[in-house]
Coordinates of C-alpha atoms in Angstrom, one line a residue:
Chain A
X1 CA 59.4 -93.9 -34.4
X2 CA 57.8 -96.3 -36.8
X3 CA 56.4 -93.4 -38.7
X4 CA 59.9 -91.9 -39.0
X5 CA 61.5 -95.3 -40.1
X6 CA 58.3 -95.5 -42.9
X7 CA 59.1 -92.0 -44.0
X8 CA 63.0 -92.6 -44.3
X9 CA 62.1 -95.9 -46.3
X10 CA 59.8 -93.9 -48.7
X11 CA 62.4 -91.3 -49.4
X12 CA 65.2 -93.8 -50.1
X13 CA 62.7 -95.6 -52.6
X14 CA 62.0 -92.4 -54.0
X15 CA 65.8 -91.6 -54.4
X16 CA 66.4 -95.2 -55.9
X17 CA 63.8 -94.8 -58.6
X18 CA 65.5 -91.1 -59.3
X19 CA 68.9 -92.9 -59.6
X20 CA 67.4 -95.7 -62.0
X21 CA 66.3 -92.7 -63.9
X22 CA 69.1 -91.0 -64.2
X23 CA 71.4 -93.9 -65.2
X24 CA 72.5 -93.2 -68.9
X25 CA 69.6 -90.7 -69.2
X26 CA 71.0 -89.0 -72.1
X27 CA 70.9 -92.0 -74.1
X28 CA 67.7 -93.6 -75.7
X29 CA 66.6 -96.6 -73.8
X30 CA 68.3 -94.7 -70.8
X31 CA 68.5 -97.7 -68.1
X32 CA 68.6 -100.4 -70.4
X33 CA 72.4 -99.2 -71.1
X34 CA 73.4 -99.4 -67.4
X35 CA 72.1 -103.1 -67.8
X36 CA 74.4 -103.6 -70.9
X37 CA 77.2 -102.0 -68.9
X38 CA 77.1 -104.4 -66.1
X39 CA 76.7 -107.6 -68.7
X40 CA 79.6 -105.9 -70.4
X41 CA 81.8 -105.7 -67.4
X42 CA 81.6 -109.4 -66.6
X43 CA 81.4 -110.8 -70.3
X44 CA 85.3 -110.5 -70.6
X45 CA 86.2 -112.6 -67.9
X46 CA 83.7 -115.0 -69.1
X47 CA 84.9 -115.4 -72.6
X48 CA 88.3 -115.8 -70.8
X49 CA 87.2 -118.4 -68.7
X50 CA 85.1 -120.2 -71.6
X51 CA 88.2 -120.2 -73.7
X52 CA 91.2 -120.9 -71.4
X53 CA 89.1 -123.3 -69.3
X54 CA 91.8 -122.7 -66.8
X55 CA 91.5 -123.1 -62.8
X56 CA 87.9 -124.6 -63.3
X57 CA 87.1 -127.1 -60.4
X58 CA 86.4 -130.3 -62.1
X59 CA 82.6 -131.3 -62.8
X60 CA 81.7 -127.6 -62.5
X61 CA 80.0 -125.8 -65.6
X62 CA 82.3 -122.8 -66.6
X63 CA 80.0 -120.0 -67.7
X64 CA 77.5 -120.6 -64.7
X65 CA 80.7 -120.7 -62.3
X66 CA 82.2 -117.6 -63.4
X67 CA 79.0 -115.7 -63.5
X68 CA 77.8 -116.5 -60.2
X69 CA 80.9 -115.4 -58.7
X70 CA 81.9 -112.4 -61.1
X71 CA 78.6 -110.3 -60.9
X72 CA 78.4 -110.4 -57.0
X73 CA 82.1 -109.4 -57.2
X74 CA 81.2 -106.5 -59.6
X75 CA 78.2 -105.5 -57.4
X76 CA 80.5 -104.9 -54.6
X77 CA 83.0 -102.9 -56.5
X78 CA 80.1 -100.4 -58.0
X79 CA 78.4 -100.5 -54.3
X80 CA 81.8 -99.0 -52.8
X81 CA 82.0 -96.5 -55.1
X82 CA 78.6 -95.3 -55.0
X83 CA 78.3 -93.5 -51.8
X84 CA 80.5 -90.6 -53.0
X85 CA 78.9 -90.5 -56.2
X86 CA 75.4 -90.4 -55.2
X87 CA 75.9 -87.7 -52.8
X88 CA 77.6 -85.6 -55.3
X89 CA 75.2 -86.3 -58.1
X90 CA 71.9 -85.9 -55.6
X91 CA 73.5 -83.0 -53.1
X92 CA 70.6 -80.5 -54.5
X93 CA 68.0 -83.1 -52.9
X94 CA 69.7 -82.1 -49.3
X95 CA 67.9 -78.8 -49.6
X96 CA 64.7 -80.8 -48.7
X97 CA 64.5 -81.2 -45.0
X98 CA 63.4 -85.1 -45.2
X99 CA 66.4 -86.0 -47.3
X100 CA 69.9 -86.8 -45.3
X101 CA 72.9 -87.9 -46.8
X102 CA 72.4 -91.4 -45.5
X103 CA 69.1 -91.5 -47.8
X104 CA 71.4 -90.5 -50.8
X105 CA 73.8 -93.2 -50.3
X106 CA 71.3 -95.9 -49.7
X107 CA 69.1 -94.8 -52.5
X108 CA 72.2 -94.8 -54.8
X109 CA 73.2 -98.3 -53.5
X110 CA 69.5 -99.4 -54.2
X111 CA 70.1 -98.8 -58.0
X112 CA 73.6 -100.6 -58.0
X113 CA 71.8 -103.7 -56.3
X114 CA 68.9 -103.9 -58.5
X115 CA 71.0 -103.5 -61.6
X116 CA 73.3 -106.3 -60.9
X117 CA 70.5 -108.8 -59.4
X118 CA 68.6 -108.1 -62.8
X119 CA 71.8 -109.0 -64.6
X120 CA 72.9 -111.8 -62.4
X121 CA 69.4 -113.4 -62.7
X122 CA 69.2 -112.9 -66.7
X123 CA 72.7 -114.1 -67.5
X124 CA 72.6 -117.2 -65.3
X125 CA 69.4 -118.0 -66.5
X126 CA 70.8 -118.4 -70.0
X127 CA 74.2 -120.1 -68.7
X128 CA 72.2 -122.6 -66.8
X129 CA 70.0 -123.6 -69.6
X130 CA 73.0 -123.6 -72.0
X131 CA 75.1 -125.8 -69.6
X132 CA 72.1 -127.6 -68.2
X133 CA 72.9 -126.6 -64.5
X134 CA 70.0 -127.4 -62.0
X135 CA 68.0 -124.7 -60.1
X136 CA 70.4 -123.2 -57.2
X137 CA 70.8 -125.7 -54.3
X138 CA 69.9 -123.2 -51.5
X139 CA 68.2 -119.9 -53.0
X140 CA 67.5 -118.2 -49.4
X141 CA 71.2 -118.7 -48.9
X142 CA 72.3 -116.7 -51.8
X143 CA 69.9 -114.1 -51.5
X144 CA 71.3 -113.4 -47.9
X145 CA 74.9 -113.4 -49.4
X146 CA 73.6 -110.7 -51.7
X147 CA 72.5 -108.9 -48.7
X148 CA 75.7 -109.4 -47.2
X149 CA 77.3 -108.1 -50.5
X150 CA 75.1 -105.1 -50.2
X151 CA 75.9 -104.0 -46.9
X152 CA 79.6 -104.7 -46.8
X153 CA 79.7 -102.9 -50.3
X154 CA 78.2 -99.9 -48.9
X155 CA 79.9 -99.8 -45.6
X156 CA 83.3 -99.8 -47.4
X157 CA 82.1 -97.1 -49.6
X158 CA 81.4 -95.0 -46.7
X159 CA 84.5 -95.6 -45.3
X160 CA 86.2 -94.8 -48.5
X161 CA 84.1 -91.7 -48.8
X162 CA 85.8 -90.6 -45.2
X163 CA 89.5 -91.3 -46.4
X164 CA 88.5 -89.2 -49.7
X165 CA 87.4 -86.2 -47.9
X166 CA 90.4 -86.5 -45.7
X167 CA 93.1 -87.1 -48.6
X168 CA 91.4 -87.3 -51.8
X169 CA 94.2 -89.3 -53.8
X170 CA 94.1 -92.3 -51.5
X171 CA 91.3 -93.6 -53.6
X172 CA 93.7 -94.4 -56.4
X173 CA 95.6 -96.5 -54.3
X174 CA 93.0 -98.4 -53.0
X175 CA 91.9 -99.1 -56.6
X176 CA 95.2 -100.4 -57.4
X177 CA 95.2 -102.9 -54.4
X178 CA 91.7 -104.1 -55.2
X179 CA 92.5 -105.1 -58.6
X180 CA 94.6 -108.0 -56.9
X181 CA 91.6 -109.0 -54.9
X182 CA 89.8 -110.0 -57.9
X183 CA 91.8 -113.0 -58.1
X184 CA 92.7 -113.7 -54.5
X185 CA 88.8 -113.5 -53.6
X186 CA 87.9 -116.8 -55.5
X187 CA 86.1 -114.9 -58.2
X188 CA 88.1 -116.5 -61.1
X189 CA 90.2 -118.9 -59.4
X190 CA 88.5 -120.9 -56.4
X191 CA 90.6 -121.4 -53.2
X192 CA 91.0 -125.3 -53.9
X193 CA 93.4 -124.1 -56.8
X194 CA 95.6 -122.4 -54.2
X195 CA 98.0 -124.5 -52.4
X196 CA 96.7 -125.2 -48.9
X197 CA 99.6 -123.4 -47.4
X198 CA 98.6 -120.1 -48.6
X199 CA 95.0 -120.2 -47.3
X200 CA 95.6 -119.0 -43.9
X201 CA 96.9 -115.6 -45.7
X202 CA 93.7 -115.4 -47.9
X203 CA 90.9 -116.4 -45.2
X204 CA 90.7 -112.9 -43.6
X205 CA 89.1 -111.4 -46.8
X206 CA 85.2 -111.4 -46.1
X207 CA 84.7 -111.4 -50.1
X208 CA 86.7 -114.6 -50.3
X209 CA 84.0 -116.4 -47.9
X210 CA 81.2 -114.7 -49.8
X211 CA 82.3 -116.3 -53.2
X212 CA 83.1 -119.8 -51.7
X213 CA 79.5 -119.8 -50.0
X214 CA 78.0 -118.4 -53.2
X215 CA 79.2 -121.6 -55.2
X216 CA 78.4 -123.9 -52.4
X217 CA 74.7 -122.9 -52.2
X218 CA 74.6 -122.7 -56.3
X219 CA 76.0 -126.3 -57.2
X220 CA 75.1 -129.2 -55.8
X221 CA 78.7 -130.8 -56.3
X222 CA 80.8 -128.0 -54.8
X223 CA 82.0 -128.1 -51.0
X224 CA 84.1 -125.2 -50.0
X225 CA 86.8 -126.1 -47.7
X226 CA 87.0 -122.4 -45.8
X227 CA 83.5 -120.7 -46.6
X228 CA 82.0 -119.7 -43.0
X229 CA 78.5 -118.1 -42.9
X230 CA 79.2 -116.9 -39.3
X231 CA 82.7 -115.1 -40.4
X232 CA 80.7 -113.2 -43.0
X233 CA 78.0 -112.4 -40.6
X234 CA 80.7 -110.9 -38.2
X235 CA 82.1 -108.9 -41.0
X236 CA 78.8 -107.6 -42.0
X237 CA 77.9 -106.4 -38.4
X238 CA 81.6 -104.8 -38.0
X239 CA 81.9 -103.1 -41.3
X240 CA 78.1 -101.8 -41.0
X241 CA 79.1 -100.2 -37.7
X242 CA 82.2 -98.9 -39.0
X243 CA 80.6 -97.5 -42.0
X244 CA 77.9 -95.7 -40.1
X245 CA 80.6 -94.2 -37.9
X246 CA 82.4 -93.1 -41.0
X247 CA 79.5 -91.5 -42.3
X248 CA 78.3 -89.6 -39.1
X249 CA 81.8 -88.4 -39.0
X250 CA 82.2 -87.3 -42.3
X251 CA 78.8 -85.6 -42.2
X252 CA 79.4 -83.8 -39.1
X253 CA 83.0 -82.7 -39.2
X254 CA 83.9 -82.6 -43.0
X255 CA 82.2 -80.5 -45.3
X256 CA 81.0 -82.1 -48.7
X257 CA 83.7 -81.5 -51.1
Chain B
X1 CA 51.8 -76.1 -33.2
X2 CA 54.9 -74.0 -33.4
X3 CA 58.4 -73.6 -34.4
X4 CA 61.1 -71.8 -32.3
X5 CA 64.7 -70.5 -32.5
X6 CA 65.8 -69.8 -29.1
X7 CA 69.6 -68.3 -28.8
X8 CA 70.7 -69.6 -32.1
X9 CA 74.5 -69.1 -32.7
X10 CA 76.3 -69.8 -36.0
X11 CA 80.0 -69.3 -37.0
X12 CA 80.9 -69.4 -40.7
X13 CA 84.5 -69.1 -42.3
X14 CA 85.0 -66.6 -44.4
X15 CA 88.5 -66.4 -46.2
X16 CA 89.9 -69.0 -43.6
X17 CA 88.6 -66.9 -40.4
X18 CA 85.7 -67.9 -38.2
X19 CA 83.0 -65.1 -38.5
X20 CA 79.9 -65.2 -36.4
X21 CA 76.9 -65.1 -38.7
X22 CA 74.1 -65.2 -36.0
X23 CA 74.8 -64.3 -32.4
X24 CA 72.1 -65.5 -30.0
X25 CA 69.2 -65.0 -32.5
X26 CA 65.6 -65.7 -31.6
X27 CA 62.7 -66.2 -33.5
X28 CA 59.2 -67.9 -32.2
X29 CA 56.8 -69.0 -35.2
X30 CA 53.2 -69.4 -34.3
X31 CA 50.8 -71.5 -36.1
X32 CA 49.1 -69.0 -38.8
X33 CA 51.5 -66.3 -38.3
X34 CA 53.0 -64.2 -41.2
X35 CA 56.7 -63.2 -40.7
X36 CA 58.6 -61.1 -42.8
X37 CA 62.5 -60.8 -42.4
X38 CA 64.2 -57.7 -44.1
X39 CA 68.0 -58.1 -44.6
X40 CA 71.0 -57.0 -46.5
X41 CA 72.5 -59.2 -49.2
X42 CA 74.8 -61.8 -47.9
X43 CA 73.8 -61.4 -44.3
X44 CA 72.5 -64.9 -43.9
X45 CA 68.8 -64.9 -45.0
X46 CA 69.0 -68.3 -46.6
X47 CA 70.9 -69.9 -44.1
X48 CA 68.5 -68.6 -41.5
X49 CA 65.6 -70.5 -43.4
X50 CA 67.7 -73.6 -43.8
X51 CA 68.3 -73.5 -40.2
X52 CA 64.3 -73.1 -39.7
X53 CA 63.6 -76.0 -42.0
X54 CA 66.7 -78.2 -40.5
X55 CA 69.0 -78.4 -43.4
X56 CA 71.8 -76.4 -42.0
X57 CA 73.6 -76.9 -38.9
X58 CA 74.0 -74.5 -35.8
X59 CA 76.5 -74.2 -33.4
X60 CA 74.8 -73.4 -30.2
X61 CA 71.2 -72.8 -28.8
X62 CA 68.1 -74.5 -29.3
X63 CA 65.7 -75.0 -32.7
X64 CA 62.0 -76.6 -31.9
X65 CA 60.1 -77.6 -34.6
X66 CA 56.5 -78.9 -34.0
X67 CA 55.3 -78.2 -37.4
X68 CA 55.5 -79.7 -41.1
X69 CA 57.8 -77.3 -42.5
X70 CA 58.6 -76.5 -46.5
X71 CA 62.0 -76.3 -48.0
X72 CA 62.8 -72.8 -48.9
X73 CA 60.6 -71.9 -52.0
X74 CA 61.5 -71.2 -54.8
X75 CA 63.9 -74.1 -55.3
X76 CA 64.7 -75.9 -58.3
X77 CA 68.3 -76.8 -58.6
X78 CA 67.2 -80.3 -57.9
X79 CA 65.3 -80.9 -61.4
X80 CA 66.5 -83.7 -63.5
X81 CA 67.1 -82.0 -66.8
X82 CA 66.9 -85.0 -68.9
X83 CA 63.3 -86.0 -67.6
X84 CA 60.2 -84.4 -68.4
X85 CA 58.8 -81.8 -65.9
X86 CA 55.7 -84.2 -64.9
X87 CA 58.4 -86.9 -64.1
X88 CA 60.3 -84.6 -62.3
X89 CA 57.1 -83.5 -60.1
X90 CA 56.2 -86.8 -59.4
X91 CA 59.6 -87.6 -58.4
X92 CA 58.9 -85.2 -55.5
X93 CA 55.5 -86.3 -54.8
X94 CA 57.1 -89.8 -54.3
X95 CA 59.6 -88.1 -51.7
X96 CA 56.8 -86.6 -49.8
X97 CA 54.5 -89.5 -50.1
X98 CA 51.8 -87.5 -51.9
X99 CA 49.3 -89.0 -54.4
X100 CA 51.2 -88.5 -57.5
X101 CA 48.5 -87.9 -60.3
X102 CA 47.0 -85.4 -58.2
X103 CA 50.0 -83.3 -57.3
X104 CA 51.3 -83.3 -61.2
X105 CA 47.8 -81.7 -62.0
X106 CA 47.8 -79.3 -59.1
X107 CA 51.6 -78.1 -59.6
X108 CA 50.8 -77.8 -63.4
X109 CA 47.7 -75.3 -62.6
X110 CA 49.5 -73.6 -59.7
X111 CA 52.5 -72.6 -61.9
X112 CA 50.5 -72.2 -64.9
X113 CA 52.7 -74.6 -67.0
X114 CA 50.3 -77.2 -67.7
X115 CA 51.1 -77.4 -71.5
X116 CA 54.9 -77.7 -70.6
X117 CA 54.5 -80.9 -68.3
X118 CA 55.6 -83.5 -70.9
X119 CA 58.8 -81.6 -71.9
X120 CA 62.0 -81.5 -70.6
X121 CA 63.3 -78.3 -68.8
X122 CA 66.0 -77.5 -71.4
X123 CA 63.2 -77.4 -74.2
X124 CA 60.8 -75.1 -72.0
X125 CA 60.9 -71.0 -71.8
X126 CA 63.0 -69.7 -69.2
X127 CA 60.0 -68.5 -67.1
X128 CA 59.0 -72.5 -66.6
X129 CA 61.9 -73.2 -64.0
X130 CA 61.0 -70.5 -61.5
X131 CA 57.2 -70.9 -61.5
X132 CA 57.8 -74.7 -61.5
X133 CA 59.8 -74.0 -58.2
X134 CA 57.2 -71.9 -57.0
X135 CA 54.1 -74.3 -57.6
X136 CA 56.2 -77.3 -56.4
X137 CA 56.7 -75.7 -52.9
X138 CA 53.0 -74.2 -52.4
X139 CA 51.6 -77.0 -54.3
X140 CA 52.2 -79.1 -51.1
X141 CA 50.6 -79.0 -47.8
X142 CA 52.9 -77.8 -45.0
X143 CA 51.9 -75.9 -41.8
X144 CA 54.9 -73.4 -42.4
X145 CA 56.2 -72.1 -45.7
X146 CA 59.3 -70.6 -46.2
X147 CA 60.0 -68.2 -48.9
X148 CA 63.7 -67.3 -50.1
X149 CA 64.0 -63.6 -51.5
X150 CA 60.8 -63.7 -53.6
X151 CA 57.5 -65.1 -52.9
X152 CA 56.0 -65.2 -56.3
X153 CA 57.8 -65.5 -59.6
X154 CA 58.1 -61.8 -60.9
X155 CA 56.9 -62.4 -64.5
X156 CA 54.1 -59.6 -65.2
X157 CA 51.8 -62.1 -66.9
X158 CA 52.1 -64.6 -63.7
X159 CA 52.5 -62.3 -60.7
X160 CA 48.7 -61.9 -60.3
X161 CA 47.7 -64.9 -60.5
X162 CA 50.8 -66.2 -58.5
X163 CA 49.8 -64.0 -55.6
X164 CA 46.2 -65.4 -55.5
X165 CA 47.5 -68.9 -55.5
X166 CA 49.8 -68.0 -52.8
X167 CA 47.0 -66.3 -50.7
X168 CA 44.7 -69.5 -51.3
X169 CA 47.2 -72.1 -50.4
X170 CA 48.7 -70.3 -47.4
X171 CA 45.2 -69.6 -45.7
X172 CA 45.5 -70.5 -42.2
X173 CA 49.2 -71.6 -42.4
X174 CA 52.3 -69.8 -41.1
X175 CA 54.7 -68.2 -43.5
X176 CA 58.2 -66.8 -43.2
X177 CA 59.5 -64.5 -46.1
X178 CA 63.3 -63.8 -45.8
X179 CA 64.0 -61.2 -48.4
X180 CA 66.2 -57.8 -49.3
X181 CA 63.1 -56.6 -51.3
X182 CA 60.6 -54.9 -48.9
X183 CA 57.6 -54.8 -51.3
X184 CA 57.6 -58.6 -50.9
X185 CA 56.4 -58.4 -47.1
X186 CA 54.5 -55.5 -47.3
X187 CA 51.5 -57.3 -48.7
X188 CA 51.8 -60.7 -47.2
X189 CA 52.9 -60.3 -43.8
X190 CA 51.5 -59.2 -40.7
X191 CA 54.9 -59.1 -38.5
X192 CA 58.2 -58.1 -39.3
X193 CA 62.0 -58.4 -38.3
X194 CA 65.4 -56.9 -39.4
X195 CA 68.2 -59.1 -39.7
X196 CA 71.3 -56.9 -38.6
X197 CA 74.6 -57.8 -37.1
X198 CA 73.6 -61.6 -36.5
X199 CA 70.4 -60.7 -34.7
X200 CA 66.7 -60.2 -35.4
X201 CA 64.9 -57.1 -34.5
X202 CA 61.1 -57.0 -34.1
X203 CA 59.1 -54.3 -35.1
X204 CA 55.2 -53.9 -34.3
X205 CA 54.1 -52.7 -37.5
X206 CA 55.7 -54.0 -41.2
X207 CA 55.5 -50.1 -42.3
X208 CA 58.1 -49.1 -39.4
X209 CA 60.1 -52.1 -40.5
X210 CA 60.4 -51.4 -43.9
X211 CA 61.0 -47.6 -43.2
X212 CA 63.9 -48.8 -41.0
X213 CA 65.2 -50.9 -43.5
X214 CA 65.3 -48.6 -46.3
X215 CA 67.1 -46.2 -44.0
X216 CA 69.7 -49.2 -43.4
X217 CA 70.0 -49.9 -47.0
X218 CA 70.8 -46.2 -47.8
X219 CA 73.3 -46.1 -45.0
X220 CA 75.2 -49.3 -46.5
X221 CA 74.9 -47.8 -49.9
X222 CA 76.6 -44.8 -48.5
X223 CA 79.5 -46.9 -47.1
X224 CA 79.9 -48.8 -50.2
X225 CA 80.3 -45.7 -52.1
X226 CA 82.7 -44.3 -49.6
X227 CA 84.8 -47.5 -49.7
X228 CA 84.8 -47.3 -53.4
X229 CA 85.8 -43.9 -53.3
X230 CA 88.9 -44.5 -50.8
X231 CA 89.9 -47.5 -52.9
X232 CA 89.9 -45.6 -56.1
X233 CA 91.9 -42.5 -54.3
X234 CA 94.5 -45.0 -53.1
X235 CA 94.8 -46.8 -56.9
X236 CA 95.5 -43.0 -58.0
X237 CA 98.2 -42.6 -55.2
X238 CA 99.8 -45.9 -56.2
X239 CA 103.1 -45.8 -58.3
X240 CA 102.7 -47.3 -61.7
X241 CA 104.8 -50.2 -60.7
X242 CA 102.8 -50.7 -57.6
X243 CA 99.6 -50.9 -59.5
X244 CA 100.8 -53.6 -61.6
X245 CA 102.0 -55.4 -58.5
X246 CA 98.5 -55.0 -57.0
X247 CA 97.0 -56.3 -60.2
X248 CA 99.3 -59.3 -59.8
X249 CA 98.4 -60.2 -56.4
X250 CA 94.8 -59.8 -57.4
X251 CA 95.4 -62.3 -60.0
X252 CA 97.1 -64.7 -58.0
X253 CA 94.5 -64.6 -55.5
X254 CA 92.0 -65.5 -58.0
X255 CA 93.8 -68.2 -59.3
X256 CA 94.1 -69.7 -55.8
X257 CA 90.6 -69.3 -55.1
X258 CA 89.9 -71.2 -58.5
X259 CA 92.3 -73.9 -57.4
X260 CA 90.6 -74.1 -53.7

């Protein structure tokens, strides 16, 4: 059993390296452009936040505040799109007896997590130096939250992959609804800026808890009124279970489109 | 160590209708055995190899695998076109946990492609891809090697060297060759089967198997010729308008299959 797990870990690692190498491979400096893409995705929000200075909780540095929430959010968005993409990109690898669809999915997500974590560390280091923000209050908590984002994004992606195989245009509607979530999950506007009577309608979203806890673990002077680590843990466990069931169902019952 | 297929059944869907591809197919593979399987085109050779190595699903029966089994060789679809050949070889080495530099050197020598290692695939001559696919497979240590249609790339300059490498690398290990080309099994295999109507028929000698398969090929060729003649005669009998109708139906079917 341990040997089997070691083999699958090795396969996932190899697929992750292959995915990193495949990013922007047709351009000179290949993977660097994947990092630039991730940075550019958040730069627009950062500029808006700095220029408008709106919805900012008092006493919090604007740039570090938006970066600490937006990059994990974009990582989650890239993660839920990654399972279907990594399977279609690497399906030829399924000719190898030791490679499974789940290996492709996890290997592909590894590339996304590494890319966004590198960009997060790089950009928040610069913004912290610029805004004189001290080192994060609870780094282990931040790492665990990034792990939660990884698992939730991946699981949601597996669910979407199944939906997509059953009815392909469904993905368009899901993307439409998720655009609203950017503003409702506390990425740009913290929950404290919403009237308190709205909170019960928003706090079911696990990413809202993740965003609130990220800020709480990062800044010394931010206490989230709603963030619950237990709720995040429950959501991660539930979503992983559902995601794995969806993956199994898609693999067994529905052929790769 | 052995691998075994017992009463395996597999159903495939052809034009929306289920059709049995394998019907209670059995195949024992002992350690060191060299098995040749002859089959007509489109009769399920590649699927059978994928069943043996475990990358295809089946509908009934049991498959036991107590040995380390290769992928169907030569396989080269997975190569990343933007990366160098050496990088592609290292990528497979990483997948199988093989020491990278030694495997790159070995594959380069086995495939006679050492001077192309640092080039991306599109910049290499066309013979590099099949030779690389061959070398990637036999360069790895397996207990059972599977070969799909051809064992060694057919390029004149490479074939004798390739056959020699194949003999050396597979000595004492099992091989299964599934092909529609009898010469591919005559030299290498010591037992042979014919895949016919979803089942494997065993022959004690390779020569008998090849003779039987050639008869089968001839009968199939005659059947095809007869079908062709019948369809031509039907076309001649048709009225001019009917021919146009038939063509438009064909075009509609082709268009529909494109959409599907």
